[in-house]
Short mmCIF file of C-alpha atoms and ligand atoms in Angstrom, two decimals:
data_model
loop_
_atom_site.label_atom_id
_atom_site.label_comp_id
_atom_site.label_asym_id
_atom_site.label_seq_id
_atom_site.Cartn_x
_atom_site.Cartn_y
_atom_site.Cartn_z
CA UNK A 7 -104.00 -11.40 6.53
CA UNK A 8 -106.55 -10.90 9.45
CA UNK A 9 -105.30 -11.69 12.96
CA UNK A 10 -108.67 -11.19 14.57
CA UNK A 11 -112.35 -10.94 13.83
CA UNK A 12 -115.57 -9.66 15.52
CA UNK A 13 -117.20 -12.10 17.75
CA UNK A 14 -120.74 -12.02 19.23
CA UNK A 15 -122.09 -8.47 19.82
CA UNK A 16 -119.02 -6.76 18.25
CA UNK A 17 -117.32 -5.71 21.47
CA UNK A 18 -115.51 -8.99 21.77
CA UNK A 19 -112.96 -10.11 19.28
CA UNK A 20 -111.74 -13.50 18.34
CA UNK A 21 -107.97 -13.81 17.91
CA UNK A 22 -106.90 -15.96 14.91
CA UNK A 23 -103.23 -16.22 15.63
CA UNK A 24 -102.98 -19.50 17.39
CA UNK A 25 -105.39 -22.50 17.76
CA UNK A 26 -106.72 -21.38 21.05
CA UNK A 27 -108.65 -18.74 19.07
CA UNK A 28 -109.45 -16.83 22.27
CA UNK A 29 -112.51 -14.69 22.31
CA UNK A 30 -111.45 -11.50 24.15
CA UNK A 31 -113.61 -8.95 25.80
CA UNK A 32 -112.58 -5.21 25.90
CA UNK A 33 -109.69 -4.59 28.19
CA UNK A 34 -108.79 -8.25 28.53
CA UNK A 35 -105.98 -10.30 27.16
CA UNK A 36 -106.02 -13.82 25.71
CA UNK A 37 -104.38 -17.06 27.20
CA UNK A 38 -100.86 -15.70 26.09
CA UNK A 39 -101.32 -12.52 28.27
CA UNK A 40 -100.00 -10.20 25.52
CA UNK A 41 -102.74 -9.88 22.97
CA UNK A 42 -105.39 -7.40 24.18
CA UNK A 43 -108.78 -6.20 23.12
CA UNK A 44 -108.26 -2.40 23.16
CA UNK A 45 -111.81 -1.68 22.11
CA UNK A 46 -110.97 -1.41 18.45
CA UNK A 47 -109.37 -4.87 17.71
CA UNK A 48 -106.67 -7.06 19.28
CA UNK A 49 -103.30 -5.42 19.75
CA UNK A 50 -99.95 -6.78 20.71
CA UNK A 51 -99.01 -5.25 24.04
CA UNK A 52 -95.38 -6.28 23.74
CA UNK A 53 -94.34 -4.72 20.39
CA UNK A 54 -90.62 -3.97 20.68
CA UNK A 55 -90.56 -5.10 24.47
CA UNK A 56 -87.60 -7.02 25.15
CA UNK A 57 -86.98 -9.32 28.19
CA UNK A 58 -83.78 -10.94 27.17
CA UNK A 59 -81.07 -9.82 24.76
CA UNK A 60 -77.76 -11.54 24.05
CA UNK A 61 -75.25 -12.66 21.37
CA UNK A 62 -75.54 -16.39 21.78
CA UNK A 63 -73.78 -19.40 20.07
CA UNK A 64 -76.36 -20.69 17.67
CA UNK A 65 -75.70 -24.09 19.30
CA UNK A 66 -77.50 -22.71 22.47
CA UNK A 67 -80.80 -22.34 20.57
CA UNK A 68 -80.25 -25.33 19.96
CA UNK A 69 -79.52 -25.48 16.34
CA UNK A 70 -76.64 -27.88 15.32
CA UNK A 71 -77.07 -27.96 11.62
CA UNK A 72 -77.55 -24.27 10.74
CA UNK A 73 -74.29 -22.20 10.69
CA UNK A 74 -72.55 -24.43 13.26
CA UNK A 75 -70.02 -22.45 15.39
CA UNK A 76 -71.51 -19.16 14.56
CA UNK A 77 -73.34 -16.41 16.93
CA UNK A 78 -76.60 -15.06 16.64
CA UNK A 79 -78.23 -11.97 18.33
CA UNK A 80 -81.03 -13.48 20.40
CA UNK A 81 -84.15 -11.69 21.79
CA UNK A 82 -87.25 -12.56 23.69
CA UNK A 83 -90.29 -10.87 25.29
CA UNK A 84 -92.99 -11.86 27.55
CA UNK A 85 -95.97 -14.31 27.40
CA UNK A 86 -96.76 -17.83 26.11
CA UNK A 87 -99.76 -19.53 24.70
CA UNK A 88 -98.98 -22.76 26.62
CA UNK A 89 -99.22 -23.45 30.29
CA UNK A 90 -96.64 -26.04 30.86
CA UNK A 91 -96.13 -26.75 34.57
CA UNK A 92 -92.61 -27.74 33.87
CA UNK A 93 -91.70 -24.54 32.08
CA UNK A 94 -88.04 -23.80 32.07
CA UNK A 95 -88.51 -19.97 31.41
CA UNK A 96 -91.45 -19.10 33.59
CA UNK A 97 -90.20 -15.88 34.81
CA UNK A 98 -90.86 -14.26 31.37
CA UNK A 99 -93.19 -16.82 29.63
CA UNK A 100 -95.88 -16.93 32.36
CA UNK A 101 -96.17 -13.08 32.68
CA UNK A 102 -97.47 -10.48 30.52
CA UNK A 103 -95.82 -7.11 29.74
CA UNK A 104 -93.87 -5.82 32.70
CA UNK A 105 -94.09 -2.16 33.94
CA UNK A 106 -90.52 -1.61 33.68
CA UNK A 107 -89.04 -3.03 30.42
CA UNK A 108 -86.65 -2.36 27.62
CA UNK A 109 -88.05 -1.43 24.30
CA UNK A 110 -86.11 -1.51 20.92
CA UNK A 111 -87.62 -0.58 17.58
CA UNK A 112 -87.51 -3.11 14.77
CA UNK A 113 -85.16 -1.03 12.78
CA UNK A 114 -82.80 -0.53 15.67
CA UNK A 115 -82.77 -4.19 16.40
CA UNK A 116 -81.97 -5.20 12.88
CA UNK A 117 -79.15 -2.65 12.69
CA UNK A 118 -77.64 -3.98 15.95
CA UNK A 119 -77.80 -7.47 14.33
CA UNK A 120 -75.93 -6.14 11.37
CA UNK A 121 -73.31 -4.22 13.33
CA UNK A 122 -72.07 -7.24 15.56
CA UNK A 123 -69.07 -8.71 13.98
CA UNK A 124 -69.73 -12.31 12.78
CA UNK A 125 -73.34 -12.27 13.71
CA UNK A 126 -75.51 -14.26 11.33
CA UNK A 127 -78.84 -12.51 12.13
CA UNK A 128 -81.64 -12.58 14.78
CA UNK A 129 -83.04 -15.37 16.84
CA UNK A 130 -86.59 -14.96 18.31
CA UNK A 131 -86.51 -17.06 21.50
CA UNK A 132 -86.53 -17.28 25.37
CA UNK A 133 -90.31 -16.91 25.56
CA UNK A 134 -92.80 -18.12 22.80
CA UNK A 135 -92.07 -15.81 19.85
CA UNK A 136 -95.02 -16.79 17.56
CA UNK A 137 -97.41 -14.66 19.66
CA UNK A 138 -95.08 -11.69 19.01
CA UNK A 139 -96.28 -11.68 15.52
CA UNK A 140 -96.21 -8.09 14.32
CA UNK A 141 -92.71 -7.28 15.85
CA UNK A 142 -91.20 -10.44 14.59
CA UNK A 143 -92.34 -9.89 11.08
CA UNK A 144 -91.12 -6.34 11.05
CA UNK A 145 -87.77 -7.27 12.44
CA UNK A 146 -87.40 -10.34 10.14
CA UNK A 147 -88.22 -8.47 6.96
CA UNK A 148 -85.54 -5.84 7.90
CA UNK A 149 -83.01 -8.60 8.72
CA UNK A 150 -83.60 -10.30 5.29
CA UNK A 151 -83.28 -7.13 3.50
CA UNK A 152 -79.81 -6.71 5.06
CA UNK A 153 -78.89 -10.31 3.65
CA UNK A 154 -79.00 -12.05 7.23
CA UNK A 155 -80.89 -14.92 8.65
CA UNK A 156 -83.83 -15.30 11.01
CA UNK A 157 -84.24 -18.13 13.50
CA UNK A 158 -87.32 -19.06 15.56
CA UNK A 159 -87.49 -21.21 18.68
CA UNK A 160 -91.04 -21.96 19.09
CA UNK A 161 -93.58 -24.40 20.58
CA UNK A 162 -95.18 -24.55 17.07
CA UNK A 163 -98.63 -23.67 18.29
CA UNK A 164 -99.80 -21.25 15.68
CA UNK A 165 -102.52 -21.07 13.05
CA UNK A 166 -101.67 -21.91 9.41
CA UNK A 167 -102.05 -18.35 7.92
CA UNK A 168 -99.58 -16.76 10.25
CA UNK A 169 -97.21 -19.67 10.00
CA UNK A 170 -97.30 -19.22 6.21
CA UNK A 171 -96.39 -15.57 6.73
CA UNK A 172 -93.45 -16.61 9.16
CA UNK A 173 -92.25 -19.09 6.54
CA UNK A 174 -91.58 -16.08 4.26
CA UNK A 175 -89.10 -14.76 6.61
CA UNK A 176 -87.81 -17.39 9.00
CA UNK A 177 -84.82 -19.41 7.76
CA UNK A 178 -84.54 -22.05 10.52
CA UNK A 179 -86.88 -23.29 13.18
CA UNK A 180 -86.34 -25.25 16.35
CA UNK A 181 -89.67 -26.57 17.47
CA UNK A 182 -90.43 -27.88 20.96
CA UNK A 183 -92.20 -31.30 20.52
CA UNK A 184 -93.10 -31.67 24.18
CA UNK A 185 -94.25 -35.19 24.09
CA UNK A 186 -95.78 -37.49 21.48
CA UNK A 187 -99.22 -37.90 23.15
CA UNK A 188 -102.37 -35.85 22.91
CA UNK A 189 -103.37 -36.52 26.45
CA UNK A 190 -99.93 -35.24 27.60
CA UNK A 191 -100.32 -31.93 25.57
CA UNK A 192 -103.99 -31.47 26.92
CA UNK A 193 -103.08 -32.14 30.61
CA UNK A 194 -99.55 -30.54 30.86
CA UNK A 195 -99.42 -27.84 28.23
CA UNK A 196 -103.00 -26.62 27.80
CA UNK A 197 -102.63 -27.10 23.97
CA UNK A 198 -103.14 -29.80 21.48
CA UNK A 199 -100.46 -32.06 19.73
CA UNK A 200 -102.15 -32.30 16.43
CA UNK A 201 -101.66 -28.70 15.51
CA UNK A 202 -97.97 -28.95 16.31
CA UNK A 203 -97.50 -32.07 14.23
CA UNK A 204 -99.33 -30.36 11.28
CA UNK A 205 -97.10 -27.22 11.57
CA UNK A 206 -93.90 -29.50 11.65
CA UNK A 207 -94.98 -30.85 8.33
CA UNK A 208 -95.73 -27.47 6.90
CA UNK A 209 -92.43 -26.17 8.02
CA UNK A 210 -90.55 -29.19 6.46
CA UNK A 211 -92.53 -28.97 3.26
CA UNK A 212 -91.78 -25.15 3.20
CA UNK A 213 -88.17 -26.03 2.78
CA UNK A 214 -87.03 -24.20 5.83
CA UNK A 215 -84.30 -25.60 8.08
CA UNK A 216 -85.91 -27.60 10.96
CA UNK A 217 -84.66 -29.13 14.22
CA UNK A 218 -86.73 -30.50 17.04
CA UNK A 219 -86.29 -30.54 20.82
CA UNK A 220 -88.05 -32.80 23.34
CA UNK A 221 -87.57 -32.02 26.98
CA UNK A 222 -87.88 -35.30 28.99
CA UNK A 223 -89.65 -35.03 32.34
CA UNK A 224 -89.49 -37.97 34.72
CA UNK A 225 -92.77 -40.07 34.73
CA UNK A 226 -94.50 -37.77 32.17
CA UNK A 227 -92.85 -38.37 28.84
CA UNK A 228 -89.86 -40.55 29.46
CA UNK A 229 -91.12 -43.94 28.16
CA UNK A 230 -88.99 -45.68 25.42
CA UNK A 231 -92.27 -46.55 23.60
CA UNK A 232 -93.25 -42.89 23.40
CA UNK A 233 -89.82 -41.93 22.19
CA UNK A 234 -89.79 -44.66 19.64
CA UNK A 235 -93.30 -43.49 18.29
CA UNK A 236 -92.01 -39.86 18.13
CA UNK A 237 -88.78 -40.85 16.19
CA UNK A 238 -90.56 -43.06 13.76
CA UNK A 239 -93.05 -40.28 13.03
CA UNK A 240 -90.25 -37.67 12.46
CA UNK A 241 -88.47 -40.05 10.26
CA UNK A 242 -91.52 -40.92 8.19
CA UNK A 243 -93.22 -37.48 8.03
CA UNK A 244 -90.20 -35.04 8.01
CA UNK A 245 -87.22 -37.25 7.17
CA UNK A 246 -84.54 -39.09 8.97
CA UNK A 247 -82.07 -36.17 8.61
CA UNK A 248 -84.10 -33.80 10.82
CA UNK A 249 -81.96 -33.39 14.04
CA UNK A 250 -83.63 -34.28 17.30
CA UNK A 251 -82.35 -32.84 20.63
CA UNK A 252 -83.41 -34.81 23.66
CA UNK A 253 -82.95 -32.45 26.62
CA UNK A 254 -82.87 -32.98 30.34
CA UNK A 255 -85.37 -31.42 32.60
CA UNK A 256 -84.56 -29.63 35.78
CA UNK A 257 -87.09 -28.78 38.46
CA UNK A 258 -88.80 -25.34 37.71
CA UNK A 259 -91.98 -23.41 37.92
CA UNK A 260 -94.63 -25.77 39.35
CA UNK A 261 -92.69 -28.95 39.32
CA UNK A 262 -90.34 -30.08 41.98
CA UNK A 263 -89.53 -33.64 40.89
CA UNK A 264 -85.73 -34.19 40.68
CA UNK A 265 -83.89 -33.62 37.31
CA UNK A 266 -84.18 -36.42 34.75
CA UNK A 267 -81.72 -39.18 35.34
CA UNK A 268 -78.78 -39.08 32.94
CA UNK A 269 -79.35 -42.69 32.09
CA UNK A 270 -82.92 -42.00 30.88
CA UNK A 271 -81.66 -39.41 28.49
CA UNK A 272 -78.97 -41.70 27.09
CA UNK A 273 -81.44 -44.54 26.75
CA UNK A 274 -84.00 -42.44 24.91
CA UNK A 275 -81.19 -41.25 22.61
CA UNK A 276 -80.38 -44.71 21.73
CA UNK A 277 -84.04 -45.54 21.01
CA UNK A 278 -84.34 -42.40 18.70
CA UNK A 279 -81.09 -43.13 16.87
CA UNK A 280 -82.64 -46.35 15.52
CA UNK A 281 -84.76 -44.09 13.26
CA UNK A 282 -83.00 -40.70 12.97
CA UNK A 283 -79.52 -39.78 11.58
CA UNK A 284 -78.79 -37.09 14.21
CA UNK A 285 -79.84 -37.33 17.84
CA UNK A 286 -78.30 -35.09 20.37
CA UNK A 287 -78.55 -34.89 24.09
CA UNK A 288 -78.98 -31.61 25.90
CA UNK A 289 -78.54 -30.21 29.40
CA UNK A 290 -76.02 -33.07 30.22
CA UNK A 291 -72.62 -32.47 31.83
CA UNK A 292 -69.98 -31.79 29.05
CA UNK A 293 -67.91 -35.03 29.67
CA UNK A 294 -71.12 -37.27 28.96
CA UNK A 295 -70.97 -36.35 25.29
CA UNK A 296 -73.95 -36.65 22.86
CA UNK A 297 -73.47 -33.30 21.29
CA UNK A 298 -71.01 -34.22 18.31
CA UNK A 299 -72.12 -34.38 14.77
CA UNK A 300 -71.06 -37.76 13.18
CA UNK A 301 -71.51 -38.97 9.74
CA UNK A 302 -74.45 -41.37 9.58
CA UNK A 303 -72.80 -43.22 6.80
CA UNK A 304 -69.23 -43.78 7.81
CA UNK A 305 -69.29 -42.69 11.55
CA UNK A 306 -66.55 -40.02 11.22
CA UNK A 307 -66.85 -37.30 13.92
CA UNK A 308 -67.30 -34.12 11.89
CA UNK A 309 -68.04 -31.43 14.47
CA UNK A 310 -66.91 -31.94 18.23
CA UNK A 311 -68.82 -29.94 20.73
CA UNK A 312 -67.75 -29.14 24.17
CA UNK A 313 -70.40 -27.01 25.98
CA UNK A 314 -71.16 -24.48 23.20
CA UNK A 315 -67.67 -24.56 21.71
CA UNK A 316 -67.38 -26.26 18.40
CA UNK A 317 -64.49 -27.65 16.41
CA UNK A 318 -64.73 -28.77 12.79
CA UNK A 319 -63.11 -32.16 12.54
CA UNK A 320 -64.18 -33.17 9.14
CA UNK A 321 -67.03 -31.18 7.64
CA UNK A 322 -66.22 -29.73 4.30
CA UNK A 323 -67.33 -26.19 3.24
CA UNK A 324 -69.97 -27.80 1.08
CA UNK A 325 -71.40 -29.37 4.26
CA UNK A 326 -70.25 -32.89 3.44
CA UNK A 327 -68.40 -35.61 5.28
CA UNK A 328 -64.71 -35.25 4.37
CA UNK A 329 -64.14 -39.04 4.48
CA UNK A 330 -67.22 -40.45 2.43
CA UNK A 331 -68.82 -37.32 0.90
CA UNK A 332 -72.21 -37.83 2.53
CA UNK A 333 -74.25 -34.56 2.60
CA UNK A 334 -74.67 -33.45 6.29
CA UNK A 335 -75.70 -29.83 6.22
CA UNK A 336 -76.98 -27.68 3.35
CA UNK A 337 -74.05 -25.93 1.71
CA UNK A 338 -76.06 -22.65 2.17
CA UNK A 339 -75.87 -23.20 6.00
CA UNK A 340 -72.10 -23.76 6.64
CA UNK A 341 -70.30 -20.58 6.36
CA UNK A 342 -71.08 -16.90 5.88
S1 LIG B 12 -102.13 -15.69 20.31
FE1 LIG B 12 -102.78 -15.32 22.39
S2 LIG B 12 -104.85 -14.23 22.29
FE2 LIG B 12 -104.36 -15.13 20.24
S3 LIG B 12 -105.49 -17.14 20.28
FE3 LIG B 12 -103.34 -17.54 20.91
S4 LIG B 12 -103.40 -17.48 23.16
FE4 LIG B 12 -105.20 -16.45 22.47
#
């Protein structure tokens, strides 16, 4: 698969990794700040460069229906192909490679994932991992070879050919669906919604585990109509069983508006629940709730969550409701 091609007089190259398809002159990087024309092609400047490294509960990704209660070694780097002015991770996402940074080879990282007791694999997260293509693929193939799992937390803004390659190695995705409106995407992220929607369908059709997160920003994407349209689309195009996490915004990066009111998150969660089986709220105080997994058929609470702590209160090892037998989670994604 080709990740770039010649453009114009041959000194510039066009990057084919994401829909921006940046034409990059020698010595320059694309919009993501990490893919550079070195004179002979476009190279990843952050191969093996790690900005964040932690063993996290998988609930923190957030993934609630993929090995709930387990931990996953999580890594991130620098850069992003979106320019959200509400970015919650701008210290790493809106910068390129830093002069002082930790580097870890793909073999070493996979080995570390294997040696942590109870760890299920590797999560590519924190900044946008789809632009880290060469490193993610090398790590992910090593992780698969050792019988573990790969997880990607992404904005979903990637071209079809590289996504197809990711689907060969990534077992579970959480895709940020930042709003259900093309104008919102153009104005506040510098990207286009239609590619993200197409990729969500491709991931679901590819048989990979999929969850979605939408960050609610007051006055930008917090209308009930927008959430209703988003939830209806998810239900119809991906399936009502795809979990949706509705997350509370806090002022960061270029935005100083106050945090999203709790009532807004709860109201939008109720709206989405009319169409979807599993709607969760995120970034709320622990006593507000909204993070338990309940059976959509009989209402039994199956997994209780307090912060990132989980307690199984009724999910069988086959991933079913212990009361009515409804399938909740794939039996392959319950216990290792
Ligand atoms: S991955 Fe980076 S360089 Fe390539 S098209 Fe996207 S933003 Fe541009």
